[in-house]
Amino acid sequence: MLSSKMQHQEFEPPEELRDTIKCFWHNKIDFGELPPDFEVVPDGYAEIIFYFGNLFSSSYKEGLEPLPSPFMMGLLNQPVHFFSKNRLEIIAVRCFPWTVFDLLGLPSGKGGMRTFDHPIAQLQSTLNKYIEAGKIEEALARLKQYFLQARSQVATDSMLFKAGAAMTAANGTMPVSQVAAAAHATVRTLERNFKQSSGYTVKDVSGLMRFEQVRNRLWHYPDSNIAGLAHELGYTDQSHLSREFKRYSGTTPAAFARKAKKGKQAVSNDFVAFVQA
């Protein structure tokens, strides 16, 4: 696991953005010359990531390919691997998947890492100056300002926002029929609008949300009883939880818990998006 220094902080968005953005976050990692392999584990959000330093994709067959900044990490069905070395600093925006595409005026779509041509990329040089000066709060303030302006241009789809609020409150455990009822819509209408906005179905996103709850619990409390988690989070039984967990993470809950226990000794008590594989 990581023997490097890692700092991770999360920041609540302004009230005007809480229906579209879960949080802003900042990561700073120093790990010397050895390029570690990082694993990004799926969750129920889409991330817009600005990075400063070295970050490479391992999805190319020949060598490592430098990533553009910013890029989007959409909803994932399985872990994705990246490489870095020396210093890596990240400022990112964690968005709800049913709002991010409307917020940026981009067409929705499936897929993990996504590069895009968008005016938001013009923030890179400004944010880089703040990062180099160690002015993290100023960098975040500039990013928040951009998204406040973007949010003011987006019409609120009350159906999607109500559905999203219900799914979030239930941590992904609410049946689609109940989500539709909370959104005052039929299941068919909700699914059509939800998929158009996020690229995914309500069931897809709910499954990721529920997986995230298990993952976070095992990261913070590796000795948690897995059968108890299955009951608490609405899985049919422990084997159902284990199948879903392996589907999204590529590993079993027990193996992840063992890795988390070792990892917490080397990094911190905070779960971060990038975990060394």
CSV table of C-alpha atoms in Angstrom, one decimal:
chain,number,residue,atom,x,y,z
A,1,MET,CA,0.0,0.0,0.0
A,2,LEU,CA,1.0,3.6,-0.1
A,3,SER,CA,4.0,4.7,2.0
A,4,SER,CA,3.6,8.2,0.6
A,5,LYS,CA,2.1,11.3,2.2
A,6,MET,CA,-1.6,11.8,1.3
A,7,GLN,CA,-3.9,14.6,2.2
A,8,HIS,CA,-7.6,14.4,1.4
A,9,GLN,CA,-10.3,17.0,2.1
A,10,GLU,CA,-13.9,17.3,1.2
A,11,PHE,CA,-15.9,20.6,1.1
A,12,GLU,CA,-19.6,21.1,1.1
A,13,PRO,CA,-21.0,23.1,-1.9
A,14,PRO,CA,-22.9,26.3,-1.4
A,15,GLU,CA,-26.6,25.8,-0.7
A,16,GLU,CA,-27.5,26.8,-4.3
A,17,LEU,CA,-25.5,23.8,-5.6
A,18,ARG,CA,-26.5,21.1,-3.2
A,19,ASP,CA,-29.2,19.7,-5.6
A,20,THR,CA,-26.5,19.2,-8.3
A,21,ILE,CA,-23.2,18.7,-6.6
A,22,LYS,CA,-22.4,16.3,-3.7
A,23,CYS,CA,-19.1,18.0,-2.7
A,24,PHE,CA,-15.8,19.5,-3.9
A,25,TRP,CA,-12.6,17.7,-2.9
A,26,HIS,CA,-8.9,18.2,-2.8
A,27,ASN,CA,-6.2,15.5,-2.8
A,28,LYS,CA,-2.5,15.9,-2.5
A,29,ILE,CA,-0.1,12.9,-2.8
A,30,ASP,CA,3.7,12.8,-2.8
A,31,PHE,CA,5.2,9.4,-3.5
A,32,GLY,CA,8.6,9.8,-5.1
A,33,GLU,CA,9.8,8.3,-8.4
A,34,LEU,CA,8.1,4.9,-8.3
A,35,PRO,CA,4.9,5.2,-10.4
A,36,PRO,CA,2.2,3.5,-8.5
A,37,ASP,CA,-0.9,1.9,-10.0
A,38,PHE,CA,-4.1,3.6,-8.8
A,39,GLU,CA,-7.5,2.0,-8.8
A,40,VAL,CA,-10.6,4.1,-9.0
A,41,VAL,CA,-13.5,2.2,-7.5
A,42,PRO,CA,-17.1,2.7,-8.7
A,43,ASP,CA,-19.6,4.8,-6.8
A,44,GLY,CA,-22.8,6.6,-7.5
A,45,TYR,CA,-21.4,9.9,-8.7
A,46,ALA,CA,-19.7,11.5,-11.7
A,47,GLU,CA,-16.5,13.4,-11.0
A,48,ILE,CA,-15.0,16.4,-12.9
A,49,ILE,CA,-11.3,16.2,-12.2
A,50,PHE,CA,-8.7,18.8,-12.5
A,51,TYR,CA,-5.2,17.5,-11.8
A,52,PHE,CA,-1.7,19.1,-11.4
A,53,GLY,CA,1.3,16.9,-11.8
A,54,ASN,CA,1.5,13.5,-13.5
A,55,LEU,CA,-1.5,11.3,-14.3
A,56,PHE,CA,-1.6,8.6,-16.9
A,57,SER,CA,-4.2,6.2,-18.2
A,58,SER,CA,-3.5,2.5,-18.4
A,59,SER,CA,-6.2,1.8,-20.9
A,60,TYR,CA,-3.9,2.1,-23.9
A,61,LYS,CA,-2.1,-1.0,-25.2
A,62,GLU,CA,1.2,0.7,-25.9
A,63,GLY,CA,2.7,2.6,-23.0
A,64,LEU,CA,1.0,5.1,-20.7
A,65,GLU,CA,-1.0,8.0,-22.1
A,66,PRO,CA,-1.0,11.4,-20.3
A,67,LEU,CA,-4.6,12.4,-19.4
A,68,PRO,CA,-6.0,15.9,-20.3
A,69,SER,CA,-7.1,18.1,-17.4
A,70,PRO,CA,-9.9,18.4,-16.7
A,71,PHE,CA,-11.5,15.1,-17.6
A,72,MET,CA,-14.7,13.4,-16.4
A,73,MET,CA,-14.9,10.2,-14.5
A,74,GLY,CA,-18.4,8.9,-15.1
A,75,LEU,CA,-20.3,6.1,-13.4
A,76,LEU,CA,-18.2,3.0,-13.5
A,77,ASN,CA,-19.3,-0.7,-13.6
A,78,GLN,CA,-15.8,-1.9,-12.6
A,79,PRO,CA,-12.5,-0.4,-11.3
A,80,VAL,CA,-10.3,1.7,-13.6
A,81,HIS,CA,-6.6,1.9,-13.3
A,82,PHE,CA,-4.3,5.0,-13.5
A,83,PHE,CA,-0.6,5.7,-13.0
A,84,SER,CA,1.2,8.6,-11.4
A,85,LYS,CA,4.6,9.6,-10.0
A,86,ASN,CA,6.2,12.3,-8.0
A,87,ARG,CA,3.6,14.8,-7.0
A,88,LEU,CA,-0.1,14.6,-7.8
A,89,GLU,CA,-2.6,17.2,-6.7
A,90,ILE,CA,-6.3,17.1,-7.6
A,91,ILE,CA,-9.3,19.4,-7.3
A,92,ALA,CA,-12.5,17.7,-8.2
A,93,VAL,CA,-16.3,18.2,-8.3
A,94,ARG,CA,-18.4,15.2,-7.3
A,95,CYS,CA,-21.7,15.6,-9.1
A,96,PHE,CA,-25.0,13.7,-9.0
A,97,PRO,CA,-25.1,11.7,-12.3
A,98,TRP,CA,-28.6,12.9,-13.2
A,99,THR,CA,-27.5,16.6,-13.2
A,100,VAL,CA,-23.9,16.7,-14.4
A,101,PHE,CA,-24.6,16.6,-18.1
A,102,ASP,CA,-27.2,19.2,-18.0
A,103,LEU,CA,-25.0,21.3,-15.8
A,104,LEU,CA,-22.2,21.3,-18.4
A,105,GLY,CA,-24.4,21.2,-21.4
A,106,LEU,CA,-23.0,17.9,-22.5
A,107,PRO,CA,-24.8,14.9,-24.1
A,108,SER,CA,-25.2,12.1,-21.6
A,109,GLY,CA,-23.6,8.8,-22.1
A,110,LYS,CA,-22.2,5.7,-20.5
A,111,GLY,CA,-18.6,5.0,-19.9
A,112,GLY,CA,-15.9,5.6,-17.3
A,113,MET,CA,-13.2,8.1,-18.1
A,114,ARG,CA,-14.4,10.7,-20.5
A,115,THR,CA,-12.5,13.6,-22.2
A,116,PHE,CA,-14.5,16.5,-23.4
A,117,ASP,CA,-14.1,19.8,-25.1
A,118,HIS,CA,-15.7,22.4,-22.9
A,119,PRO,CA,-15.1,26.0,-21.7
A,120,ILE,CA,-14.5,24.7,-18.2
A,121,ALA,CA,-11.1,23.7,-19.4
A,122,GLN,CA,-10.1,27.4,-19.4
A,123,LEU,CA,-10.0,27.2,-15.6
A,124,GLN,CA,-7.0,24.9,-15.6
A,125,SER,CA,-4.3,27.7,-15.8
A,126,THR,CA,-6.1,29.8,-13.1
A,127,LEU,CA,-6.4,26.8,-10.8
A,128,ASN,CA,-2.8,25.8,-11.4
A,129,LYS,CA,-1.6,29.2,-10.2
A,130,TYR,CA,-3.6,28.9,-7.0
A,131,ILE,CA,-2.3,25.3,-6.5
A,132,GLU,CA,1.3,26.3,-7.0
A,133,ALA,CA,0.9,29.1,-4.5
A,134,GLY,CA,-0.8,26.7,-2.0
A,135,LYS,CA,-4.0,28.7,-2.1
A,136,ILE,CA,-6.5,25.8,-2.1
A,137,GLU,CA,-9.4,27.8,-0.7
A,138,GLU,CA,-9.0,30.4,-3.5
A,139,ALA,CA,-8.9,27.6,-6.1
A,140,LEU,CA,-12.1,26.1,-4.7
A,141,ALA,CA,-13.8,29.5,-4.5
A,142,ARG,CA,-13.1,30.0,-8.3
A,143,LEU,CA,-14.5,26.6,-9.1
A,144,LYS,CA,-17.6,27.2,-7.0
A,145,GLN,CA,-18.1,30.5,-8.7
A,146,TYR,CA,-18.0,28.8,-12.1
A,147,PHE,CA,-20.6,26.2,-11.1
A,148,LEU,CA,-22.9,28.8,-9.5
A,149,GLN,CA,-23.0,30.6,-12.8
A,150,ALA,CA,-23.5,27.3,-14.7
A,151,ARG,CA,-26.3,26.3,-12.3
A,152,SER,CA,-28.1,29.6,-12.8
A,153,GLN,CA,-28.5,28.7,-16.5
A,154,VAL,CA,-30.0,25.3,-16.0
A,155,ALA,CA,-33.7,24.8,-15.7
A,156,THR,CA,-34.7,22.6,-12.7
A,157,ASP,CA,-36.3,19.3,-13.7
A,158,SER,CA,-38.3,18.8,-10.6
A,159,MET,CA,-39.0,15.2,-11.4
A,160,LEU,CA,-35.3,14.3,-11.6
A,161,PHE,CA,-34.4,16.3,-8.5
A,162,LYS,CA,-37.1,14.8,-6.5
A,163,ALA,CA,-36.1,11.3,-7.6
A,164,GLY,CA,-32.5,12.0,-6.9
A,165,ALA,CA,-33.3,13.3,-3.4
A,166,ALA,CA,-35.3,10.2,-2.6
A,167,MET,CA,-32.6,7.8,-3.9
A,168,THR,CA,-29.9,9.7,-2.0
A,169,ALA,CA,-31.9,9.7,1.3
A,170,ALA,CA,-32.4,6.0,0.9
A,171,ASN,CA,-28.8,5.3,0.0
A,172,GLY,CA,-29.9,3.5,-3.1
A,173,THR,CA,-32.2,1.0,-1.3
A,174,MET,CA,-35.5,2.4,-2.6
A,175,PRO,CA,-37.4,0.3,-5.2
A,176,VAL,CA,-37.9,2.1,-8.6
A,177,SER,CA,-41.6,2.2,-8.1
A,178,GLN,CA,-41.2,4.1,-4.8
A,179,VAL,CA,-38.6,6.5,-6.4
A,180,ALA,CA,-41.2,7.2,-9.1
A,181,ALA,CA,-43.9,7.9,-6.5
A,182,ALA,CA,-41.6,10.3,-4.7
A,183,ALA,CA,-41.0,12.1,-8.0
A,184,HIS,CA,-44.7,12.1,-8.8
A,185,ALA,CA,-44.2,10.3,-12.0
A,186,THR,CA,-44.8,6.9,-13.6
A,187,VAL,CA,-42.0,4.4,-13.6
A,188,ARG,CA,-41.8,4.6,-17.4
A,189,THR,CA,-41.7,8.4,-17.5
A,190,LEU,CA,-39.1,8.5,-14.8
A,191,GLU,CA,-36.8,5.9,-16.3
A,192,ARG,CA,-37.0,7.6,-19.7
A,193,ASN,CA,-36.1,11.0,-18.3
A,194,PHE,CA,-33.5,9.6,-15.9
A,195,LYS,CA,-31.7,7.7,-18.6
A,196,GLN,CA,-31.8,10.7,-21.0
A,197,SER,CA,-30.1,12.9,-18.3
A,198,SER,CA,-27.6,10.4,-16.9
A,199,GLY,CA,-27.1,7.7,-19.4
A,200,TYR,CA,-28.1,5.1,-16.8
A,201,THR,CA,-31.3,3.7,-15.3
A,202,VAL,CA,-32.6,4.4,-11.8
A,203,LYS,CA,-31.7,0.7,-11.0
A,204,ASP,CA,-28.2,1.2,-12.3
A,205,VAL,CA,-27.5,4.2,-10.1
A,206,SER,CA,-29.3,2.8,-7.1
A,207,GLY,CA,-27.1,-0.3,-7.3
A,208,LEU,CA,-23.9,1.9,-7.3
A,209,MET,CA,-25.2,3.9,-4.4
A,210,ARG,CA,-25.8,0.8,-2.4
A,211,PHE,CA,-22.4,-0.6,-3.3
A,212,GLU,CA,-20.8,2.7,-2.2
A,213,GLN,CA,-22.4,2.3,1.3
A,214,VAL,CA,-20.9,-1.1,1.7
A,215,ARG,CA,-17.5,0.0,0.4
A,216,ASN,CA,-17.4,3.0,2.7
A,217,ARG,CA,-18.5,1.0,5.7
A,218,LEU,CA,-15.8,-1.7,5.1
A,219,TRP,CA,-13.2,1.0,4.6
A,220,HIS,CA,-13.9,2.7,7.9
A,221,TYR,CA,-14.9,-0.4,9.8
A,222,PRO,CA,-13.1,-3.4,8.2
A,223,ASP,CA,-14.4,-5.7,11.0
A,224,SER,CA,-18.0,-5.1,10.1
A,225,ASN,CA,-20.3,-8.1,9.9
A,226,ILE,CA,-21.0,-8.6,6.2
A,227,ALA,CA,-24.3,-10.5,6.8
A,228,GLY,CA,-25.4,-7.6,9.0
A,229,LEU,CA,-24.6,-5.1,6.3
A,230,ALA,CA,-26.6,-7.1,3.8
A,231,HIS,CA,-29.6,-7.0,6.0
A,232,GLU,CA,-29.2,-3.3,6.8
A,233,LEU,CA,-28.7,-2.2,3.2
A,234,GLY,CA,-31.6,-4.2,1.7
A,235,TYR,CA,-29.7,-7.0,-0.1
A,236,THR,CA,-31.5,-10.4,-0.3
A,237,ASP,CA,-28.7,-12.1,1.7
A,238,GLN,CA,-24.9,-12.1,2.2
A,239,SER,CA,-24.3,-13.9,-1.1
A,240,HIS,CA,-26.3,-11.3,-2.9
A,241,LEU,CA,-24.2,-8.5,-1.4
A,242,SER,CA,-21.0,-10.4,-2.2
A,243,ARG,CA,-22.0,-10.9,-5.9
A,244,GLU,CA,-22.8,-7.2,-6.3
A,245,PHE,CA,-19.7,-6.1,-4.5
A,246,LYS,CA,-17.5,-8.3,-6.7
A,247,ARG,CA,-19.3,-7.1,-9.8
A,248,TYR,CA,-18.4,-3.5,-9.1
A,249,SER,CA,-15.1,-3.8,-7.4
A,250,GLY,CA,-13.6,-7.0,-8.8
A,251,THR,CA,-13.0,-8.3,-5.3
A,252,THR,CA,-14.9,-9.8,-2.5
A,253,PRO,CA,-16.1,-7.8,0.5
A,254,ALA,CA,-13.8,-9.8,2.8
A,255,ALA,CA,-10.8,-9.2,0.6
A,256,PHE,CA,-11.6,-5.5,0.4
A,257,ALA,CA,-11.9,-5.3,4.2
A,258,ARG,CA,-8.5,-7.0,4.7
A,259,LYS,CA,-7.0,-4.5,2.2
A,260,ALA,CA,-8.7,-1.6,3.9
A,261,LYS,CA,-7.3,-2.7,7.3
A,262,LYS,CA,-3.8,-2.7,5.9
A,263,GLY,CA,-4.3,0.5,3.9
A,264,LYS,CA,-5.6,2.5,6.9
A,265,GLN,CA,-2.3,1.9,8.7
A,266,ALA,CA,-0.5,3.4,5.7
A,267,VAL,CA,-2.6,6.3,4.6
A,268,SER,CA,-5.5,7.7,6.7
A,269,ASN,CA,-9.0,7.1,7.9
A,270,ASP,CA,-10.5,8.8,5.0
A,271,PHE,CA,-11.6,6.9,1.9
A,272,VAL,CA,-10.4,8.6,-1.2
A,273,ALA,CA,-11.2,8.0,-4.8
A,274,PHE,CA,-7.7,6.9,-5.7
A,275,VAL,CA,-6.5,3.8,-3.9
A,276,GLN,CA,-3.3,2.0,-4.8
A,277,ALA,CA,-4.0,-1.4,-6.3
